[in-house]
Amino acid sequence: MRLLVVEDDLLIARSLDNALTPLGNIVEAFTHCAEAGAALRQGGFDLVLLDLGLPDGDGLTLLEAMRERGDTTPVLILTARDGVEDRVRGLDLGADDYLAKPFSIAELEARVRALLRRSQQRSDNQLRLGPLCFDLASGRVTLDEIPLELPRRELLLLEGLLSQAGDIAPREMLEGRLFGFGEVGSNALEVYVSRLRKRLQGSGLRIRTFRGLGYRLEEERA
């Protein structure tokens, strides 16, 4: 999953990265509201971990702006403010969960998993389509119960397609997962789609192209 961390304490931000990246997540961290807001407007994130006391404003302002423009990305607030009023205001503005500092990494990981399951309407930590299974907790992929070893960007592409299985995964979302906010060549995404298609040959699954829109991972019809 692609996670956005908005935290101005570099030690905490690094700890979050160290805890969540090995679980197969892509973690992008920002220290200011303005930078994080720009990243969110580009889209493609699965979860936001949001501090409230930031150098250029209150994280709740960022949260409010997200919800006003219809951005339903789950938000987990991480803050040293532990007053009931602060929690109530954050939840009323659209936060999905609240974790007060200091917190245990184990509890943080559990809450992140729970929010991701809820947002994707899953009952466990796995994405499935036909013979394909992606375990989000371990980053392990199996095809017909046989481990499928994938390079990092192909793994990110598969995750993005599986998270939208049956629906079109927008091109911009997939590019954001694979390449972040850097310059992206005109056919860079197609290269990885082509590689993943070859790996899925004969599996009963296909990646269908919708020109100008994106790609859809689907089961082939008999």
PDB file of C-alpha atoms in Angstrom:
ATOM      1  CA  MET A   1       0.000   0.000   0.000  1.00  0.00           C
ATOM      2  CA  ARG A   2       1.047   3.624  -0.513  1.00  0.00           C
ATOM      3  CA  LEU A   3       1.060   5.558   2.759  1.00  0.00           C
ATOM      4  CA  LEU A   4       1.487   9.281   3.354  1.00  0.00           C
ATOM      5  CA  VAL A   5       3.124  10.304   6.633  1.00  0.00           C
ATOM      6  CA  VAL A   6       2.743  13.950   7.677  1.00  0.00           C
ATOM      7  CA  GLU A   7       5.083  14.374  10.636  1.00  0.00           C
ATOM      8  CA  ASP A   8       7.631  17.081  11.448  1.00  0.00           C
ATOM      9  CA  ASP A   9       9.501  15.011  14.054  1.00  0.00           C
ATOM     10  CA  LEU A  10      12.115  13.334  11.872  1.00  0.00           C
ATOM     11  CA  LEU A  11      12.835  10.623  14.430  1.00  0.00           C
ATOM     12  CA  ILE A  12       9.167   9.593  14.554  1.00  0.00           C
ATOM     13  CA  ALA A  13       8.867   9.806  10.761  1.00  0.00           C
ATOM     14  CA  ARG A  14      11.901   7.550  10.384  1.00  0.00           C
ATOM     15  CA  SER A  15      10.476   5.080  12.912  1.00  0.00           C
ATOM     16  CA  LEU A  16       7.212   4.927  10.978  1.00  0.00           C
ATOM     17  CA  ASP A  17       9.096   4.333   7.740  1.00  0.00           C
ATOM     18  CA  ASN A  18      11.204   1.596   9.339  1.00  0.00           C
ATOM     19  CA  ALA A  19       8.105  -0.112  10.744  1.00  0.00           C
ATOM     20  CA  LEU A  20       5.770   0.103   7.752  1.00  0.00           C
ATOM     21  CA  THR A  21       8.056  -0.256   4.732  1.00  0.00           C
ATOM     22  CA  PRO A  22       9.132  -3.868   5.519  1.00  0.00           C
ATOM     23  CA  LEU A  23       5.435  -4.817   5.483  1.00  0.00           C
ATOM     24  CA  GLY A  24       5.335  -4.085   1.754  1.00  0.00           C
ATOM     25  CA  ASN A  25       4.181  -0.471   1.972  1.00  0.00           C
ATOM     26  CA  ILE A  26       5.542   2.564   0.157  1.00  0.00           C
ATOM     27  CA  VAL A  27       5.940   5.357   2.701  1.00  0.00           C
ATOM     28  CA  GLU A  28       6.216   8.980   1.583  1.00  0.00           C
ATOM     29  CA  ALA A  29       6.851  11.501   4.360  1.00  0.00           C
ATOM     30  CA  PHE A  30       6.332  15.258   4.508  1.00  0.00           C
ATOM     31  CA  THR A  31       6.927  17.710   7.338  1.00  0.00           C
ATOM     32  CA  HIS A  32       4.604  20.550   6.254  1.00  0.00           C
ATOM     33  CA  CYS A  33       0.885  20.872   5.502  1.00  0.00           C
ATOM     34  CA  ALA A  34       1.507  22.601   2.165  1.00  0.00           C
ATOM     35  CA  GLU A  35       3.737  19.819   0.830  1.00  0.00           C
ATOM     36  CA  ALA A  36       1.409  17.079   2.043  1.00  0.00           C
ATOM     37  CA  GLY A  37      -1.617  18.881   0.611  1.00  0.00           C
ATOM     38  CA  ALA A  38       0.023  19.058  -2.821  1.00  0.00           C
ATOM     39  CA  ALA A  39       0.818  15.335  -2.685  1.00  0.00           C
ATOM     40  CA  LEU A  40      -2.738  14.458  -1.652  1.00  0.00           C
ATOM     41  CA  ARG A  41      -4.240  16.455  -4.493  1.00  0.00           C
ATOM     42  CA  GLN A  42      -2.304  14.245  -6.906  1.00  0.00           C
ATOM     43  CA  GLY A  43      -3.957  11.234  -5.264  1.00  0.00           C
ATOM     44  CA  GLY A  44      -3.015   7.579  -5.167  1.00  0.00           C
ATOM     45  CA  PHE A  45      -2.593   7.128  -1.397  1.00  0.00           C
ATOM     46  CA  ASP A  46      -4.234   4.332   0.577  1.00  0.00           C
ATOM     47  CA  LEU A  47      -3.794   5.826   4.045  1.00  0.00           C
ATOM     48  CA  VAL A  48      -2.654   9.080   5.676  1.00  0.00           C
ATOM     49  CA  LEU A  49      -0.861   9.141   9.040  1.00  0.00           C
ATOM     50  CA  LEU A  50      -1.324  12.714  10.193  1.00  0.00           C
ATOM     51  CA  ASP A  51       0.342  14.712  12.937  1.00  0.00           C
ATOM     52  CA  LEU A  52      -1.533  17.806  14.126  1.00  0.00           C
ATOM     53  CA  GLY A  53       1.149  20.258  15.252  1.00  0.00           C
ATOM     54  CA  LEU A  54       3.000  21.093  12.032  1.00  0.00           C
ATOM     55  CA  PRO A  55       5.370  24.017  11.276  1.00  0.00           C
ATOM     56  CA  ASP A  56       3.002  25.714   8.815  1.00  0.00           C
ATOM     57  CA  GLY A  57      -0.348  24.948  10.399  1.00  0.00           C
ATOM     58  CA  ASP A  58      -2.664  22.484  12.099  1.00  0.00           C
ATOM     59  CA  GLY A  59      -3.044  19.020  10.594  1.00  0.00           C
ATOM     60  CA  LEU A  60      -6.791  19.263  11.160  1.00  0.00           C
ATOM     61  CA  THR A  61      -6.896  22.009   8.524  1.00  0.00           C
ATOM     62  CA  LEU A  62      -5.368  19.572   6.049  1.00  0.00           C
ATOM     63  CA  LEU A  63      -7.898  16.909   7.057  1.00  0.00           C
ATOM     64  CA  GLU A  64     -10.800  19.329   6.671  1.00  0.00           C
ATOM     65  CA  ALA A  65      -9.627  20.344   3.188  1.00  0.00           C
ATOM     66  CA  MET A  66      -9.371  16.677   2.162  1.00  0.00           C
ATOM     67  CA  ARG A  67     -12.921  15.889   3.181  1.00  0.00           C
ATOM     68  CA  GLU A  68     -14.350  19.079   1.661  1.00  0.00           C
ATOM     69  CA  ARG A  69     -13.074  18.114  -1.783  1.00  0.00           C
ATOM     70  CA  GLY A  70     -14.401  14.575  -1.409  1.00  0.00           C
ATOM     71  CA  ASP A  71     -11.127  12.803  -0.637  1.00  0.00           C
ATOM     72  CA  THR A  72     -12.133   9.727   1.370  1.00  0.00           C
ATOM     73  CA  THR A  73      -8.594   8.386   1.945  1.00  0.00           C
ATOM     74  CA  PRO A  74      -8.498   6.910   5.481  1.00  0.00           C
ATOM     75  CA  VAL A  75      -6.737   9.144   8.014  1.00  0.00           C
ATOM     76  CA  LEU A  76      -5.056   7.982  11.217  1.00  0.00           C
ATOM     77  CA  ILE A  77      -4.221  10.929  13.468  1.00  0.00           C
ATOM     78  CA  LEU A  78      -0.958  10.628  15.418  1.00  0.00           C
ATOM     79  CA  THR A  79      -0.515  13.364  18.004  1.00  0.00           C
ATOM     80  CA  ALA A  80       0.655  14.263  21.473  1.00  0.00           C
ATOM     81  CA  ARG A  81      -2.656  16.033  22.081  1.00  0.00           C
ATOM     82  CA  ASP A  82      -4.653  13.656  24.213  1.00  0.00           C
ATOM     83  CA  GLY A  83      -7.553  15.877  25.253  1.00  0.00           C
ATOM     84  CA  VAL A  84     -11.064  14.577  24.559  1.00  0.00           C
ATOM     85  CA  GLU A  85     -12.025  17.786  22.737  1.00  0.00           C
ATOM     86  CA  ASP A  86      -9.142  17.414  20.270  1.00  0.00           C
ATOM     87  CA  ARG A  87     -10.095  13.812  19.579  1.00  0.00           C
ATOM     88  CA  VAL A  88     -13.761  14.651  19.087  1.00  0.00           C
ATOM     89  CA  ARG A  89     -12.928  17.507  16.705  1.00  0.00           C
ATOM     90  CA  GLY A  90     -10.611  15.317  14.644  1.00  0.00           C
ATOM     91  CA  LEU A  91     -13.182  12.529  14.367  1.00  0.00           C
ATOM     92  CA  ASP A  92     -15.943  15.011  13.527  1.00  0.00           C
ATOM     93  CA  LEU A  93     -13.811  16.435  10.710  1.00  0.00           C
ATOM     94  CA  GLY A  94     -13.493  12.983   9.184  1.00  0.00           C
ATOM     95  CA  ALA A  95     -10.547  11.192  10.819  1.00  0.00           C
ATOM     96  CA  ASP A  96     -10.940   7.413  10.877  1.00  0.00           C
ATOM     97  CA  ASP A  97      -8.836   6.662  13.947  1.00  0.00           C
ATOM     98  CA  TYR A  98      -6.744   8.407  16.585  1.00  0.00           C
ATOM     99  CA  LEU A  99      -3.518   7.264  18.246  1.00  0.00           C
ATOM    100  CA  ALA A 100      -1.918   9.329  20.988  1.00  0.00           C
ATOM    101  CA  LYS A 101       1.863   9.647  21.309  1.00  0.00           C
ATOM    102  CA  PRO A 102       3.790   7.848  22.611  1.00  0.00           C
ATOM    103  CA  PHE A 103       2.429   4.682  21.020  1.00  0.00           C
ATOM    104  CA  SER A 104       3.727   1.172  20.463  1.00  0.00           C
ATOM    105  CA  ILE A 105       4.772   0.210  16.952  1.00  0.00           C
ATOM    106  CA  ALA A 106       2.801  -3.043  17.272  1.00  0.00           C
ATOM    107  CA  GLU A 107      -0.406  -1.137  17.982  1.00  0.00           C
ATOM    108  CA  LEU A 108       0.307   1.288  15.127  1.00  0.00           C
ATOM    109  CA  GLU A 109       0.803  -1.599  12.677  1.00  0.00           C
ATOM    110  CA  ALA A 110      -2.437  -3.240  13.841  1.00  0.00           C
ATOM    111  CA  ARG A 111      -4.420  -0.024  13.393  1.00  0.00           C
ATOM    112  CA  VAL A 112      -2.932   0.552   9.935  1.00  0.00           C
ATOM    113  CA  ARG A 113      -3.905  -2.977   8.878  1.00  0.00           C
ATOM    114  CA  ALA A 114      -7.413  -2.521  10.250  1.00  0.00           C
ATOM    115  CA  LEU A 115      -7.960   0.775   8.422  1.00  0.00           C
ATOM    116  CA  LEU A 116      -6.699  -0.647   5.135  1.00  0.00           C
ATOM    117  CA  ARG A 117      -8.969  -3.691   5.489  1.00  0.00           C
ATOM    118  CA  ARG A 118     -11.947  -1.492   6.250  1.00  0.00           C
ATOM    119  CA  SER A 119     -11.325   0.892   3.362  1.00  0.00           C
ATOM    120  CA  GLN A 120     -11.136  -2.033   0.922  1.00  0.00           C
ATOM    121  CA  GLN A 121     -14.024  -3.900   2.543  1.00  0.00           C
ATOM    122  CA  ARG A 122     -11.857  -6.909   3.343  1.00  0.00           C
ATOM    123  CA  SER A 123     -12.125  -9.265   6.307  1.00  0.00           C
ATOM    124  CA  ASP A 124      -8.417 -10.178   6.300  1.00  0.00           C
ATOM    125  CA  ASN A 125      -5.031  -8.948   5.066  1.00  0.00           C
ATOM    126  CA  GLN A 126      -5.205 -10.566   1.649  1.00  0.00           C
ATOM    127  CA  LEU A 127      -6.119  -9.355  -1.845  1.00  0.00           C
ATOM    128  CA  ARG A 128      -7.436 -12.118  -4.094  1.00  0.00           C
ATOM    129  CA  LEU A 129      -8.627 -12.610  -7.636  1.00  0.00           C
ATOM    130  CA  GLY A 130      -9.046 -16.093  -9.072  1.00  0.00           C
ATOM    131  CA  PRO A 131      -5.817 -18.072  -8.472  1.00  0.00           C
ATOM    132  CA  LEU A 132      -3.886 -14.957  -7.433  1.00  0.00           C
ATOM    133  CA  CYS A 133      -3.368 -14.031  -3.768  1.00  0.00           C
ATOM    134  CA  PHE A 134      -1.405 -11.101  -2.329  1.00  0.00           C
ATOM    135  CA  ASP A 135      -0.788 -11.178   1.430  1.00  0.00           C
ATOM    136  CA  LEU A 136      -0.438  -7.531   2.467  1.00  0.00           C
ATOM    137  CA  ALA A 137       1.068  -8.332   5.846  1.00  0.00           C
ATOM    138  CA  SER A 138       3.971 -10.347   4.428  1.00  0.00           C
ATOM    139  CA  GLY A 139       4.181  -8.979   0.879  1.00  0.00           C
ATOM    140  CA  ARG A 140       3.963 -12.596  -0.372  1.00  0.00           C
ATOM    141  CA  VAL A 141       2.276 -13.299  -3.723  1.00  0.00           C
ATOM    142  CA  THR A 142       1.079 -16.729  -4.821  1.00  0.00           C
ATOM    143  CA  LEU A 143      -0.369 -17.879  -8.151  1.00  0.00           C
ATOM    144  CA  ASP A 144      -2.183 -21.221  -7.954  1.00  0.00           C
ATOM    145  CA  GLU A 145      -0.645 -21.454  -4.452  1.00  0.00           C
ATOM    146  CA  ILE A 146       2.871 -21.271  -5.925  1.00  0.00           C
ATOM    147  CA  PRO A 147       5.034 -18.317  -4.732  1.00  0.00           C
ATOM    148  CA  LEU A 148       5.432 -15.641  -7.402  1.00  0.00           C
ATOM    149  CA  GLU A 149       8.596 -13.601  -6.967  1.00  0.00           C
ATOM    150  CA  LEU A 150       8.245 -10.094  -8.373  1.00  0.00           C
ATOM    151  CA  PRO A 151      10.615  -7.114  -8.575  1.00  0.00           C
ATOM    152  CA  ARG A 152       9.557  -4.132  -6.476  1.00  0.00           C
ATOM    153  CA  ARG A 153       7.760  -2.113  -9.152  1.00  0.00           C
ATOM    154  CA  GLU A 154       5.923  -5.098 -10.572  1.00  0.00           C
ATOM    155  CA  LEU A 155       4.809  -5.892  -7.020  1.00  0.00           C
ATOM    156  CA  LEU A 156       3.520  -2.337  -6.576  1.00  0.00           C
ATOM    157  CA  LEU A 157       1.705  -2.536  -9.898  1.00  0.00           C
ATOM    158  CA  LEU A 158       0.077  -5.835  -8.984  1.00  0.00           C
ATOM    159  CA  GLU A 159      -1.032  -4.457  -5.643  1.00  0.00           C
ATOM    160  CA  GLY A 160      -2.577  -1.398  -7.284  1.00  0.00           C
ATOM    161  CA  LEU A 161      -4.435  -3.524  -9.827  1.00  0.00           C
ATOM    162  CA  LEU A 162      -5.620  -6.034  -7.223  1.00  0.00           C
ATOM    163  CA  SER A 163      -6.854  -3.305  -4.894  1.00  0.00           C
ATOM    164  CA  GLN A 164      -9.126  -2.178  -7.750  1.00  0.00           C
ATOM    165  CA  ALA A 165      -9.839  -5.672  -9.112  1.00  0.00           C
ATOM    166  CA  GLY A 166     -12.921  -5.610 -11.318  1.00  0.00           C
ATOM    167  CA  ASP A 167     -12.665  -1.838 -11.685  1.00  0.00           C
ATOM    168  CA  ILE A 168     -10.360   0.360 -13.738  1.00  0.00           C
ATOM    169  CA  ALA A 169      -7.216   1.336 -11.839  1.00  0.00           C
ATOM    170  CA  PRO A 170      -6.520   4.932 -12.952  1.00  0.00           C
ATOM    171  CA  ARG A 171      -3.270   5.456 -14.800  1.00  0.00           C
ATOM    172  CA  GLU A 172      -2.323   8.380 -12.538  1.00  0.00           C
ATOM    173  CA  MET A 173      -2.786   6.249  -9.425  1.00  0.00           C
ATOM    174  CA  LEU A 174      -0.604   3.467 -10.787  1.00  0.00           C
ATOM    175  CA  GLU A 175       2.116   5.888 -11.881  1.00  0.00           C
ATOM    176  CA  GLY A 176       2.096   7.450  -8.431  1.00  0.00           C
ATOM    177  CA  ARG A 177       2.596   4.050  -6.811  1.00  0.00           C
ATOM    178  CA  LEU A 178       5.432   3.018  -9.085  1.00  0.00           C
ATOM    179  CA  PHE A 179       7.307   6.266  -9.604  1.00  0.00           C
ATOM    180  CA  GLY A 180       6.279   8.691  -6.832  1.00  0.00           C
ATOM    181  CA  PHE A 181       6.341  12.334  -7.851  1.00  0.00           C
ATOM    182  CA  GLY A 182       9.337  12.203 -10.179  1.00  0.00           C
ATOM    183  CA  GLU A 183       9.348  12.603 -13.940  1.00  0.00           C
ATOM    184  CA  VAL A 184       7.636   9.658 -15.626  1.00  0.00           C
ATOM    185  CA  GLY A 185       8.397   8.661 -19.210  1.00  0.00           C
ATOM    186  CA  SER A 186       5.462   8.408 -21.598  1.00  0.00           C
ATOM    187  CA  ASN A 187       5.667   4.591 -21.785  1.00  0.00           C
ATOM    188  CA  ALA A 188       7.247   3.794 -18.413  1.00  0.00           C
ATOM    189  CA  LEU A 189       4.067   2.305 -16.955  1.00  0.00           C
ATOM    190  CA  GLU A 190       3.433   0.239 -20.083  1.00  0.00           C
ATOM    191  CA  VAL A 191       6.821  -1.444 -19.664  1.00  0.00           C
ATOM    192  CA  TYR A 192       5.842  -2.831 -16.256  1.00  0.00           C
ATOM    193  CA  VAL A 193       2.322  -3.715 -17.380  1.00  0.00           C
ATOM    194  CA  SER A 194       3.828  -5.735 -20.239  1.00  0.00           C
ATOM    195  CA  ARG A 195       6.172  -7.578 -17.865  1.00  0.00           C
ATOM    196  CA  LEU A 196       3.345  -8.417 -15.473  1.00  0.00           C
ATOM    197  CA  ARG A 197       1.128  -9.603 -18.331  1.00  0.00           C
ATOM    198  CA  LYS A 198       3.788 -12.130 -19.318  1.00  0.00           C
ATOM    199  CA  ARG A 199       3.938 -13.477 -15.763  1.00  0.00           C
ATOM    200  CA  LEU A 200       0.156 -13.957 -15.723  1.00  0.00           C
ATOM    201  CA  GLN A 201      -0.052 -15.779 -19.056  1.00  0.00           C
ATOM    202  CA  GLY A 202      -1.996 -19.021 -18.743  1.00  0.00           C
ATOM    203  CA  SER A 203      -3.343 -18.120 -15.299  1.00  0.00           C
ATOM    204  CA  GLY A 204      -6.859 -17.212 -16.432  1.00  0.00           C
ATOM    205  CA  LEU A 205      -6.222 -13.557 -15.534  1.00  0.00           C
ATOM    206  CA  ARG A 206      -5.536 -10.645 -17.837  1.00  0.00           C
ATOM    207  CA  ILE A 207      -4.698  -6.952 -17.617  1.00  0.00           C
ATOM    208  CA  ARG A 208      -7.027  -5.029 -19.891  1.00  0.00           C
ATOM    209  CA  THR A 209      -6.091  -1.588 -21.212  1.00  0.00           C
ATOM    210  CA  PHE A 210      -8.573   1.300 -21.208  1.00  0.00           C
ATOM    211  CA  ARG A 211      -6.891   3.979 -23.261  1.00  0.00           C
ATOM    212  CA  GLY A 212      -6.799   7.350 -21.578  1.00  0.00           C
ATOM    213  CA  LEU A 213      -8.124   5.873 -18.333  1.00  0.00           C
ATOM    214  CA  GLY A 214      -6.004   3.047 -16.961  1.00  0.00           C
ATOM    215  CA  TYR A 215      -5.944  -0.734 -16.590  1.00  0.00           C
ATOM    216  CA  ARG A 216      -8.172  -3.418 -15.152  1.00  0.00           C
ATOM    217  CA  LEU A 217      -7.099  -6.781 -13.753  1.00  0.00           C
ATOM    218  CA  GLU A 218      -9.851  -9.280 -14.525  1.00  0.00           C
ATOM    219  CA  GLU A 219     -10.596 -12.939 -15.026  1.00  0.00           C
ATOM    220  CA  GLU A 220     -10.692 -14.125 -18.599  1.00  0.00           C
ATOM    221  CA  ARG A 221     -14.046 -15.310 -19.825  1.00  0.00           C
ATOM    222  CA  ALA A 222     -14.329 -18.830 -21.165  1.00  0.00           C
TER     223      ALA A 222
END
